[in-house]
Amino acid sequence: MVRAFRLLQNVGRFDNVGAGAQLPFDRLNVIYAENARGKTTLAAILRSLSTGRTDLVTERSRLGAQHPPRVVVEMGDGGNAIFENGAWSRTASEVVVFDDTFVAENVCSGIEVGTAHRQNLHELIVGAQGIELARAHQAEVDQVELHNRELREREAAIPANVRGDLTIDAFCALAMVADLPKQIEEAERRIAAARDAAQVAETPTFPALRLPKIDLGPLQALLGKGLPELDAEALALVQQHISHLGHGGEAWIAEGMNRAAEVARHGNQSCPFCAQDLAESPLLVHYRAYFSEAYESLKGEIEEFAQTFRAIQGGDSPSAFERSVREAAERQAFWKSFTDVPTVEVDTAAIARTWKAAREKVEVLLEAKQAAPMDALTVPDNVLKSVAEHNEHCDRIWDLSELLSAANPHLEAVKEQAREANVPTLESDLRSLRAVEARYDPNVAPLCEAYIAEKNAKAATEQRRSDARAALDLHRQTAFPAYGIAINDFLRRFNASFRVGPVDPVNTRGGPAANYTLLIDGNPVPLSGNPGDPSFRNTLSAGDRNTLALAFFFASMQADPQRAQKIVVIDDPMTSLDEHRTLHTLQEMDRLARDVAGMIVLSHSKPFLLGVWDKIQQLPKTAIEVRRSGTGSTLAAWDVNAALVTEHDRRYAACVAYLEHADPATERRVAEALRPMLEAFCRVAYPANFPPGTLLGPFHHLCVQRIGTEREIMGEANAHELRALLDYANRFHHDTNAAFETELINDEELADFTRRTLAYIRRP
C-alpha cells in the first residue's frame, strides 16, 4: 500500500518537496490541483512505481535542475520505494492507474485504435494470470522464431553439394549403415560387374592350387628295408666282400649272379668272368641267398618308389604349379574389381628353390638305396629340414587353394547378379550409400547433429507453445465473454448511448490481441474502416471515448480476483466526460472503493473531488492539495469540509447568526443575502417555472396570474409573502437599486424580514 509521498525532488513542478511525509494516505485519498500544478506528475510517478517504467519519471525531470529526479514513496510495509539514479529500489504491482496513459495505451491514441491498443486491451482483459499465460505463450512463439533463424543458419552451414537431391531434413535423418565403406565398395563392384556383364560371365573362377608334399614316412620305411631271412653271418660275409669292391660293387655282383645263373642253366658251373669252377666257392652259397627273389623284389620296390617320386615331384609338376599360380593371380586381379577375393601373393621362385632342394636330396637317397638295396639308410637332418621347408610351402598353398575354392560360389553369384542387374537401380543404391557417407563425414556430421539438436529443440518448444496456447485459450474462453458483459454493464451504468459487440481474442504475429466492434443504435461499427465509412474514429465523441475507457478500466478491476489488494489511482476521469455522467461515475467509484485496498483520486475539478468526498462516506479518507510554492509546487492538507460549504450555505449561516447575535458588522451582508436566498429556493422548488436566467419579479408576476387556475404555481398567501419579501430585499440588490450600498438598515426591520425569509425557504 502507498502511504505517503515522502520526497519529490527535481521532478515536474516539484523542486524539493518533503511536505507529503506529514500527509499520510488513507483508504480514500483525493488530491486537488489546478492545471499545470503537478497532478499528472504524481499520477506518472505512481504508474512508474507500478510498472517499473523509469522513463515515466525521467522524462519529467525538472527543467533547469542540476540533479536528476529523486522520489521517495513510503509503502504500507514501513519500507520506502526510492527512485534515484534512474531506477526504482522496488516496485508495487498492486498499484493500478487510470489516466491519459491508460486511455492511450489500451483504448485509442486520439481517435485511432491500433494494434498496440488491442494487444494491451487483451492484457487488461485476461488479467495478471492471463498476462502470465500470454507472456508464456509469446515467449514460446518468439523462441520458435529464434529456432527457425538458428535452423536456417545451421542448414546454410551444411554445404548443399554434399546433400545431393535430398532435403536438409532427409539428409540429416539418414541412419548410419553398418560397415559403410564395405557396402559402398560392394555397390561399386556390383555396378562395375553389371556394366561389364559379358566379360564377367566369360571369366573362369579360381583353379585349384596343388603343391605336392614329400611324405617322409614311406621314404624312411623304404630306405630302412633289407632281407630279414638272410642270416647274419652270411650277410656279414657278403657285405664285407662287397665293401671291398667299391661303389656299385653290389650291383656288379648281382649282375654277375644273373650271368652265372644263365650259364648254369646250360650246364656250365664255371665263373663267367674267370672260367673257374664255382661249385667250391664259399661265397657263392651266400650270394645266392643274398641276391634271391626277395632281393629282386626289393630292388623293384625301390625303383617303383623312385619313379613315382620323380613323376609327382619332378617333370611338369613345377611348371604346372607355376602356371596355376599365375592363372589364380590373373583371375584375382580381375575379380577383385567386383567382389572381395583372397589375395594371391605366392613367391613361386622361392617355392621352386625349396622344392628342388628337397626333391634332389630325396633323389640322392633313393639312388643310394638303389645302389645298395640291402643297406638300411636313414634320412639325414639336412634332408629332413629341406623337406620340412617344402612341406610348409605346401601347407600354405593348400590353405590358399581352399580360400580360392571357397570364393568360387560367390563368384558364380556375382556372375548371376551381373546377368540380372539393373544399372540405374544399382546407381541409386550407391547414391544412397554415398549420401550416408557424406552425412557422417567428420566435417559434416557435427553440423548435422547441431541441426538435428536444434530441430528437436524447436519441436520441444512448439509443444510448449501448443500447451501454452491451450492454457491461454482456456483462460480466455472464460475471461472474454465475462469481460464483454461487464463492459456493456458499465456503459449502461455510465448512461452511455452505445455498446460494444462481442469482445474476442485474436492471435497475431505480434502477440495476442482483443478485437471488438461498437454497437451504435444496434448497428455494428468497426474499429477501423475505409475513408468515408463509419468507424471508431468518426462515431464516438471525446466524452464517449473516455466513457469507453472508464468502462474498460472498471470492467478489468471487477474481473481482477486480486482487487482487494489493489491500490486504484484515478486521474481526472471527468476529462472530456459529459456532465450527465458525473453522478454515474461517482456511483461506480463508490462501489469500487469498497472492494479495493485503497483509492487515490486526482483532479483539477474541485466540484468533482467534492462529489467523490461526499459520495464515499463509509471509508477513512484524506485530502491533499497541490499548491503553488514560488515557481514550483508543494503538497498541503486540503480542508474539504470548508470547500464543501456553498455560498448559499454561508448566506444561510450568516442570517441565522444575525438573528441570534444582531452583529452590526454583518447586517449589510445579511440584507444583501435575502434575495439570492429566495432565488435559490425558487430554483429548487419551482424548476419548471423558474429556470436559469429567470428574474424573481417576472416569476412572481407569473405566479399571481396563475393563482386559482389549473396551472397554479403557488397559493395566493405565498405569492403575497414573496412579493413583500422581494420589496424589502430589492432595496439591497444591485439589479434593482443602484444605490444599494448606501441604503440605510434598521435592525428591527432587517431582523423581521430575515426571520420571514428563513421561514419562507424552510416551508415544505
PDB file of N, CA, C and O in Angstrom, residues 259-314:
ATOM      1  N   ARG A 259      74.307-113.622 -64.489  1.00  0.00           N
ATOM      2  CA  ARG A 259      75.030-114.247 -65.590  1.00  0.00           C
ATOM      3  C   ARG A 259      75.376-115.706 -65.244  1.00  0.00           C
ATOM      4  O   ARG A 259      75.272-116.617 -66.071  1.00  0.00           O
ATOM      5  N   ALA A 260      75.783-115.869 -63.999  1.00  0.00           N
ATOM      6  CA  ALA A 260      76.161-117.234 -63.562  1.00  0.00           C
ATOM      7  C   ALA A 260      74.952-118.147 -63.630  1.00  0.00           C
ATOM      8  O   ALA A 260      75.036-119.338 -64.004  1.00  0.00           O
ATOM      9  N   ALA A 261      73.807-117.634 -63.265  1.00  0.00           N
ATOM     10  CA  ALA A 261      72.585-118.447 -63.312  1.00  0.00           C
ATOM     11  C   ALA A 261      72.247-118.796 -64.744  1.00  0.00           C
ATOM     12  O   ALA A 261      71.812-119.934 -65.043  1.00  0.00           O
ATOM     13  N   GLU A 262      72.460-117.853 -65.664  1.00  0.00           N
ATOM     14  CA  GLU A 262      72.166-118.110 -67.071  1.00  0.00           C
ATOM     15  C   GLU A 262      73.123-119.197 -67.607  1.00  0.00           C
ATOM     16  O   GLU A 262      72.706-120.116 -68.327  1.00  0.00           O
ATOM     17  N   VAL A 263      74.400-119.147 -67.213  1.00  0.00           N
ATOM     18  CA  VAL A 263      75.389-120.139 -67.659  1.00  0.00           C
ATOM     19  C   VAL A 263      75.056-121.503 -67.072  1.00  0.00           C
ATOM     20  O   VAL A 263      75.124-122.556 -67.721  1.00  0.00           O
ATOM     21  N   ALA A 264      74.627-121.500 -65.798  1.00  0.00           N
ATOM     22  CA  ALA A 264      74.324-122.767 -65.112  1.00  0.00           C
ATOM     23  C   ALA A 264      73.150-123.464 -65.789  1.00  0.00           C
ATOM     24  O   ALA A 264      73.069-124.703 -65.786  1.00  0.00           O
ATOM     25  N   ARG A 265      72.209-122.701 -66.338  1.00  0.00           N
ATOM     26  CA  ARG A 265      71.066-123.343 -66.993  1.00  0.00           C
ATOM     27  C   ARG A 265      71.538-124.127 -68.234  1.00  0.00           C
ATOM     28  O   ARG A 265      70.850-125.013 -68.718  1.00  0.00           O
ATOM     29  N   HIS A 266      72.742-123.787 -68.704  1.00  0.00           N
ATOM     30  CA  HIS A 266      73.280-124.537 -69.845  1.00  0.00           C
ATOM     31  C   HIS A 266      74.299-125.610 -69.405  1.00  0.00           C
ATOM     32  O   HIS A 266      75.069-126.123 -70.200  1.00  0.00           O
ATOM     33  N   GLY A 267      74.339-125.902 -68.087  1.00  0.00           N
ATOM     34  CA  GLY A 267      75.201-126.979 -67.567  1.00  0.00           C
ATOM     35  C   GLY A 267      76.601-126.532 -67.271  1.00  0.00           C
ATOM     36  O   GLY A 267      77.477-127.355 -67.050  1.00  0.00           O
ATOM     37  N   ASN A 268      76.901-125.338 -67.260  1.00  0.00           N
ATOM     38  CA  ASN A 268      78.252-124.834 -67.040  1.00  0.00           C
ATOM     39  C   ASN A 268      78.272-124.209 -65.651  1.00  0.00           C
ATOM     40  O   ASN A 268      77.528-123.279 -65.357  1.00  0.00           O
ATOM     41  N   GLN A 269      79.170-124.684 -64.738  1.00  0.00           N
ATOM     42  CA  GLN A 269      79.232-124.207 -63.361  1.00  0.00           C
ATOM     43  C   GLN A 269      80.438-123.291 -63.151  1.00  0.00           C
ATOM     44  O   GLN A 269      80.793-122.995 -62.014  1.00  0.00           O
ATOM     45  N   SER A 270      81.042-122.843 -64.248  1.00  0.00           N
ATOM     46  CA  SER A 270      82.254-122.028 -64.102  1.00  0.00           C
ATOM     47  C   SER A 270      81.863-120.557 -64.051  1.00  0.00           C
ATOM     48  O   SER A 270      80.783-120.154 -64.476  1.00  0.00           O
ATOM     49  N   CYS A 271      82.866-119.785 -63.566  1.00  0.00           N
ATOM     50  CA  CYS A 271      82.638-118.325 -63.422  1.00  0.00           C
ATOM     51  C   CYS A 271      82.631-117.696 -64.800  1.00  0.00           C
ATOM     52  O   CYS A 271      83.527-117.954 -65.600  1.00  0.00           O
ATOM     53  N   PRO A 272      81.645-116.836 -65.104  1.00  0.00           N
ATOM     54  CA  PRO A 272      81.585-116.207 -66.433  1.00  0.00           C
ATOM     55  C   PRO A 272      82.759-115.285 -66.650  1.00  0.00           C
ATOM     56  O   PRO A 272      83.103-115.009 -67.792  1.00  0.00           O
ATOM     57  N   PHE A 273      83.394-114.850 -65.603  1.00  0.00           N
ATOM     58  CA  PHE A 273      84.470-113.893 -65.762  1.00  0.00           C
ATOM     59  C   PHE A 273      85.838-114.596 -65.871  1.00  0.00           C
ATOM     60  O   PHE A 273      86.602-114.329 -66.780  1.00  0.00           O
ATOM     61  N   CYS A 274      86.118-115.628 -64.899  1.00  0.00           N
ATOM     62  CA  CYS A 274      87.455-116.247 -64.870  1.00  0.00           C
ATOM     63  C   CYS A 274      87.442-117.735 -65.284  1.00  0.00           C
ATOM     64  O   CYS A 274      88.459-118.398 -65.296  1.00  0.00           O
ATOM     65  N   ALA A 275      86.261-118.257 -65.555  1.00  0.00           N
ATOM     66  CA  ALA A 275      86.070-119.617 -66.014  1.00  0.00           C
ATOM     67  C   ALA A 275      86.451-120.659 -64.968  1.00  0.00           C
ATOM     68  O   ALA A 275      86.619-121.829 -65.280  1.00  0.00           O
ATOM     69  N   GLN A 276      86.651-120.287 -63.741  1.00  0.00           N
ATOM     70  CA  GLN A 276      86.950-121.255 -62.682  1.00  0.00           C
ATOM     71  C   GLN A 276      85.629-121.874 -62.233  1.00  0.00           C
ATOM     72  O   GLN A 276      84.554-121.275 -62.308  1.00  0.00           O
ATOM     73  N   ASP A 277      85.765-123.031 -61.632  1.00  0.00           N
ATOM     74  CA  ASP A 277      84.598-123.773 -61.165  1.00  0.00           C
ATOM     75  C   ASP A 277      84.080-123.073 -59.914  1.00  0.00           C
ATOM     76  O   ASP A 277      84.839-122.801 -58.984  1.00  0.00           O
ATOM     77  N   LEU A 278      82.750-122.817 -59.909  1.00  0.00           N
ATOM     78  CA  LEU A 278      82.130-122.084 -58.792  1.00  0.00           C
ATOM     79  C   LEU A 278      81.584-123.027 -57.727  1.00  0.00           C
ATOM     80  O   LEU A 278      81.083-122.577 -56.695  1.00  0.00           O
ATOM     81  N   ALA A 279      81.616-124.292 -57.967  1.00  0.00           N
ATOM     82  CA  ALA A 279      80.987-125.223 -57.031  1.00  0.00           C
ATOM     83  C   ALA A 279      81.657-125.176 -55.676  1.00  0.00           C
ATOM     84  O   ALA A 279      81.011-125.374 -54.640  1.00  0.00           O
ATOM     85  N   GLU A 280      82.948-124.925 -55.679  1.00  0.00           N
ATOM     86  CA  GLU A 280      83.665-124.962 -54.414  1.00  0.00           C
ATOM     87  C   GLU A 280      83.751-123.576 -53.755  1.00  0.00           C
ATOM     88  O   GLU A 280      84.401-123.425 -52.741  1.00  0.00           O
ATOM     89  N   SER A 281      83.152-122.517 -54.358  1.00  0.00           N
ATOM     90  CA  SER A 281      83.292-121.133 -53.824  1.00  0.00           C
ATOM     91  C   SER A 281      82.483-121.016 -52.531  1.00  0.00           C
ATOM     92  O   SER A 281      81.276-121.313 -52.499  1.00  0.00           O
ATOM     93  N   PRO A 282      83.103-120.595 -51.421  1.00  0.00           N
ATOM     94  CA  PRO A 282      82.368-120.474 -50.136  1.00  0.00           C
ATOM     95  C   PRO A 282      81.354-119.311 -50.141  1.00  0.00           C
ATOM     96  O   PRO A 282      80.398-119.310 -49.392  1.00  0.00           O
ATOM     97  N   LEU A 283      81.576-118.328 -51.036  1.00  0.00           N
ATOM     98  CA  LEU A 283      80.674-117.169 -51.035  1.00  0.00           C
ATOM     99  C   LEU A 283      79.460-117.369 -51.926  1.00  0.00           C
ATOM    100  O   LEU A 283      78.467-116.644 -51.818  1.00  0.00           O
ATOM    101  N   LEU A 284      79.578-118.339 -52.820  1.00  0.00           N
ATOM    102  CA  LEU A 284      78.515-118.448 -53.812  1.00  0.00           C
ATOM    103  C   LEU A 284      77.193-118.767 -53.149  1.00  0.00           C
ATOM    104  O   LEU A 284      76.140-118.246 -53.545  1.00  0.00           O
ATOM    105  N   VAL A 285      77.303-119.646 -52.155  1.00  0.00           N
ATOM    106  CA  VAL A 285      76.056-120.014 -51.449  1.00  0.00           C
ATOM    107  C   VAL A 285      75.437-118.757 -50.833  1.00  0.00           C
ATOM    108  O   VAL A 285      74.231-118.524 -50.907  1.00  0.00           O
ATOM    109  N   HIS A 286      76.298-117.994 -50.223  1.00  0.00           N
ATOM    110  CA  HIS A 286      75.773-116.755 -49.593  1.00  0.00           C
ATOM    111  C   HIS A 286      75.273-115.766 -50.638  1.00  0.00           C
ATOM    112  O   HIS A 286      74.265-115.078 -50.412  1.00  0.00           O
ATOM    113  N   TYR A 287      75.965-115.725 -51.765  1.00  0.00           N
ATOM    114  CA  TYR A 287      75.498-114.824 -52.836  1.00  0.00           C
ATOM    115  C   TYR A 287      74.106-115.224 -53.311  1.00  0.00           C
ATOM    116  O   TYR A 287      73.240-114.370 -53.583  1.00  0.00           O
ATOM    117  N   ARG A 288      73.918-116.541 -53.416  1.00  0.00           N
ATOM    118  CA  ARG A 288      72.602-116.979 -53.903  1.00  0.00           C
ATOM    119  C   ARG A 288      71.494-116.595 -52.921  1.00  0.00           C
ATOM    120  O   ARG A 288      70.382-116.221 -53.318  1.00  0.00           O
ATOM    121  N   ALA A 289      71.804-116.646 -51.636  1.00  0.00           N
ATOM    122  CA  ALA A 289      70.802-116.256 -50.636  1.00  0.00           C
ATOM    123  C   ALA A 289      70.594-114.734 -50.661  1.00  0.00           C
ATOM    124  O   ALA A 289      69.475-114.218 -50.549  1.00  0.00           O
ATOM    125  N   TYR A 290      71.696-114.040 -50.821  1.00  0.00           N
ATOM    126  CA  TYR A 290      71.641-112.574 -50.768  1.00  0.00           C
ATOM    127  C   TYR A 290      70.884-112.016 -51.976  1.00  0.00           C
ATOM    128  O   TYR A 290      70.035-111.121 -51.850  1.00  0.00           O
ATOM    129  N   PHE A 291      71.204-112.505 -53.149  1.00  0.00           N
ATOM    130  CA  PHE A 291      70.574-111.996 -54.378  1.00  0.00           C
ATOM    131  C   PHE A 291      69.448-112.906 -54.828  1.00  0.00           C
ATOM    132  O   PHE A 291      69.338-113.278 -56.010  1.00  0.00           O
ATOM    133  N   SER A 292      68.597-113.188 -53.866  1.00  0.00           N
ATOM    134  CA  SER A 292      67.478-114.093 -54.124  1.00  0.00           C
ATOM    135  C   SER A 292      66.323-113.316 -54.769  1.00  0.00           C
ATOM    136  O   SER A 292      66.422-112.130 -55.095  1.00  0.00           O
ATOM    137  N   GLU A 293      65.153-113.925 -54.881  1.00  0.00           N
ATOM    138  CA  GLU A 293      63.931-113.309 -55.440  1.00  0.00           C
ATOM    139  C   GLU A 293      63.490-112.141 -54.562  1.00  0.00           C
ATOM    140  O   GLU A 293      63.010-111.107 -55.065  1.00  0.00           O
ATOM    141  N   ALA A 294      63.679-112.274 -53.246  1.00  0.00           N
ATOM    142  CA  ALA A 294      63.306-111.183 -52.345  1.00  0.00           C
ATOM    143  C   ALA A 294      64.157-109.956 -52.638  1.00  0.00           C
ATOM    144  O   ALA A 294      63.696-108.812 -52.574  1.00  0.00           O
ATOM    145  N   TYR A 295      65.361-110.256 -52.986  1.00  0.00           N
ATOM    146  CA  TYR A 295      66.258-109.153 -53.321  1.00  0.00           C
ATOM    147  C   TYR A 295      65.745-108.420 -54.552  1.00  0.00           C
ATOM    148  O   TYR A 295      65.716-107.190 -54.601  1.00  0.00           O
ATOM    149  N   GLU A 296      65.333-109.172 -55.528  1.00  0.00           N
ATOM    150  CA  GLU A 296      64.815-108.574 -56.757  1.00  0.00           C
ATOM    151  C   GLU A 296      63.550-107.776 -56.489  1.00  0.00           C
ATOM    152  O   GLU A 296      63.307-106.712 -57.064  1.00  0.00           O
ATOM    153  N   SER A 297      62.746-108.342 -55.600  1.00  0.00           N
ATOM    154  CA  SER A 297      61.504-107.643 -55.254  1.00  0.00           C
ATOM    155  C   SER A 297      61.813-106.309 -54.587  1.00  0.00           C
ATOM    156  O   SER A 297      61.171-105.280 -54.853  1.00  0.00           O
ATOM    157  N   LEU A 298      62.816-106.333 -53.732  1.00  0.00           N
ATOM    158  CA  LEU A 298      63.182-105.094 -53.046  1.00  0.00           C
ATOM    159  C   LEU A 298      63.698-104.067 -54.039  1.00  0.00           C
ATOM    160  O   LEU A 298      63.347-102.880 -53.979  1.00  0.00           O
ATOM    161  N   LYS A 299      64.505-104.533 -54.951  1.00  0.00           N
ATOM    162  CA  LYS A 299      65.018-103.613 -55.946  1.00  0.00           C
ATOM    163  C   LYS A 299      63.878-103.013 -56.771  1.00  0.00           C
ATOM    164  O   LYS A 299      63.866-101.826 -57.112  1.00  0.00           O
ATOM    165  N   GLY A 300      62.913-103.880 -57.086  1.00  0.00           N
ATOM    166  CA  GLY A 300      61.765-103.375 -57.856  1.00  0.00           C
ATOM    167  C   GLY A 300      60.980-102.333 -57.084  1.00  0.00           C
ATOM    168  O   GLY A 300      60.509-101.326 -57.642  1.00  0.00           O
ATOM    169  N   GLU A 301      60.806-102.599 -55.799  1.00  0.00           N
ATOM    170  CA  GLU A 301      60.055-101.638 -54.966  1.00  0.00           C
ATOM    171  C   GLU A 301      60.779-100.299 -54.918  1.00  0.00           C
ATOM    172  O   GLU A 301      60.154 -99.226 -55.015  1.00  0.00           O
ATOM    173  N   ILE A 302      62.098-100.370 -54.778  1.00  0.00           N
ATOM    174  CA  ILE A 302      62.879 -99.124 -54.746  1.00  0.00           C
ATOM    175  C   ILE A 302      62.741 -98.379 -56.062  1.00  0.00           C
ATOM    176  O   ILE A 302      62.556 -97.150 -56.093  1.00  0.00           O
ATOM    177  N   GLU A 303      62.817 -99.100 -57.146  1.00  0.00           N
ATOM    178  CA  GLU A 303      62.716 -98.472 -58.460  1.00  0.00           C
ATOM    179  C   GLU A 303      61.351 -97.822 -58.664  1.00  0.00           C
ATOM    180  O   GLU A 303      61.224 -96.697 -59.157  1.00  0.00           O
ATOM    181  N   GLU A 304      60.345 -98.554 -58.267  1.00  0.00           N
ATOM    182  CA  GLU A 304      58.970 -98.020 -58.438  1.00  0.00           C
ATOM    183  C   GLU A 304      58.779 -96.759 -57.590  1.00  0.00           C
ATOM    184  O   GLU A 304      58.176 -95.771 -58.042  1.00  0.00           O
ATOM    185  N   PHE A 305      59.310 -96.831 -56.371  1.00  0.00           N
ATOM    186  CA  PHE A 305      59.168 -95.661 -55.487  1.00  0.00           C
ATOM    187  C   PHE A 305      59.869 -94.454 -56.105  1.00  0.00           C
ATOM    188  O   PHE A 305      59.329 -93.323 -56.099  1.00  0.00           O
ATOM    189  N   ALA A 306      61.069 -94.713 -56.665  1.00  0.00           N
ATOM    190  CA  ALA A 306      61.842 -93.620 -57.253  1.00  0.00           C
ATOM    191  C   ALA A 306      61.115 -93.037 -58.455  1.00  0.00           C
ATOM    192  O   ALA A 306      61.062 -91.812 -58.653  1.00  0.00           O
ATOM    193  N   GLN A 307      60.537 -93.887 -59.274  1.00  0.00           N
ATOM    194  CA  GLN A 307      59.822 -93.396 -60.454  1.00  0.00           C
ATOM    195  C   GLN A 307      58.591 -92.573 -60.057  1.00  0.00           C
ATOM    196  O   GLN A 307      58.311 -91.517 -60.643  1.00  0.00           O
ATOM    197  N   THR A 308      57.872 -93.111 -59.080  1.00  0.00           N
ATOM    198  CA  THR A 308      56.673 -92.383 -58.623  1.00  0.00           C
ATOM    199  C   THR A 308      57.055 -91.033 -58.038  1.00  0.00           C
ATOM    200  O   THR A 308      56.405 -90.000 -58.295  1.00  0.00           O
ATOM    201  N   PHE A 309      58.092 -91.027 -57.271  1.00  0.00           N
ATOM    202  CA  PHE A 309      58.540 -89.775 -56.658  1.00  0.00           C
ATOM    203  C   PHE A 309      58.882 -88.743 -57.725  1.00  0.00           C
ATOM    204  O   PHE A 309      58.495 -87.570 -57.648  1.00  0.00           O
ATOM    205  N   ARG A 310      59.627 -89.216 -58.740  1.00  0.00           N
ATOM    206  CA  ARG A 310      60.026 -88.282 -59.786  1.00  0.00           C
ATOM    207  C   ARG A 310      58.816 -87.800 -60.594  1.00  0.00           C
ATOM    208  O   ARG A 310      58.771 -86.655 -61.057  1.00  0.00           O
ATOM    209  N   ALA A 311      57.840 -88.683 -60.763  1.00  0.00           N
ATOM    210  CA  ALA A 311      56.655 -88.294 -61.528  1.00  0.00           C
ATOM    211  C   ALA A 311      55.856 -87.216 -60.785  1.00  0.00           C
ATOM    212  O   ALA A 311      55.326 -86.279 -61.393  1.00  0.00           O
ATOM    213  N   ILE A 312      55.759 -87.394 -59.452  1.00  0.00           N
ATOM    214  CA  ILE A 312      54.962 -86.438 -58.665  1.00  0.00           C
ATOM    215  C   ILE A 312      55.734 -85.153 -58.412  1.00  0.00           C
ATOM    216  O   ILE A 312      55.199 -84.047 -58.555  1.00  0.00           O
ATOM    217  N   GLN A 313      56.993 -85.302 -58.059  1.00  0.00           N
ATOM    218  CA  GLN A 313      57.747 -84.136 -57.631  1.00  0.00           C
ATOM    219  C   GLN A 313      58.560 -83.505 -58.754  1.00  0.00           C
ATOM    220  O   GLN A 313      59.031 -82.373 -58.589  1.00  0.00           O
ATOM    221  N   GLY A 314      58.705 -84.146 -59.833  1.00  0.00           N
ATOM    222  CA  GLY A 314      59.516 -83.616 -60.906  1.00  0.00           C
ATOM    223  C   GLY A 314      58.731 -83.509 -62.193  1.00  0.00           C
ATOM    224  O   GLY A 314      57.504 -83.420 -62.205  1.00  0.00           O
TER     225      GLY A 314
END
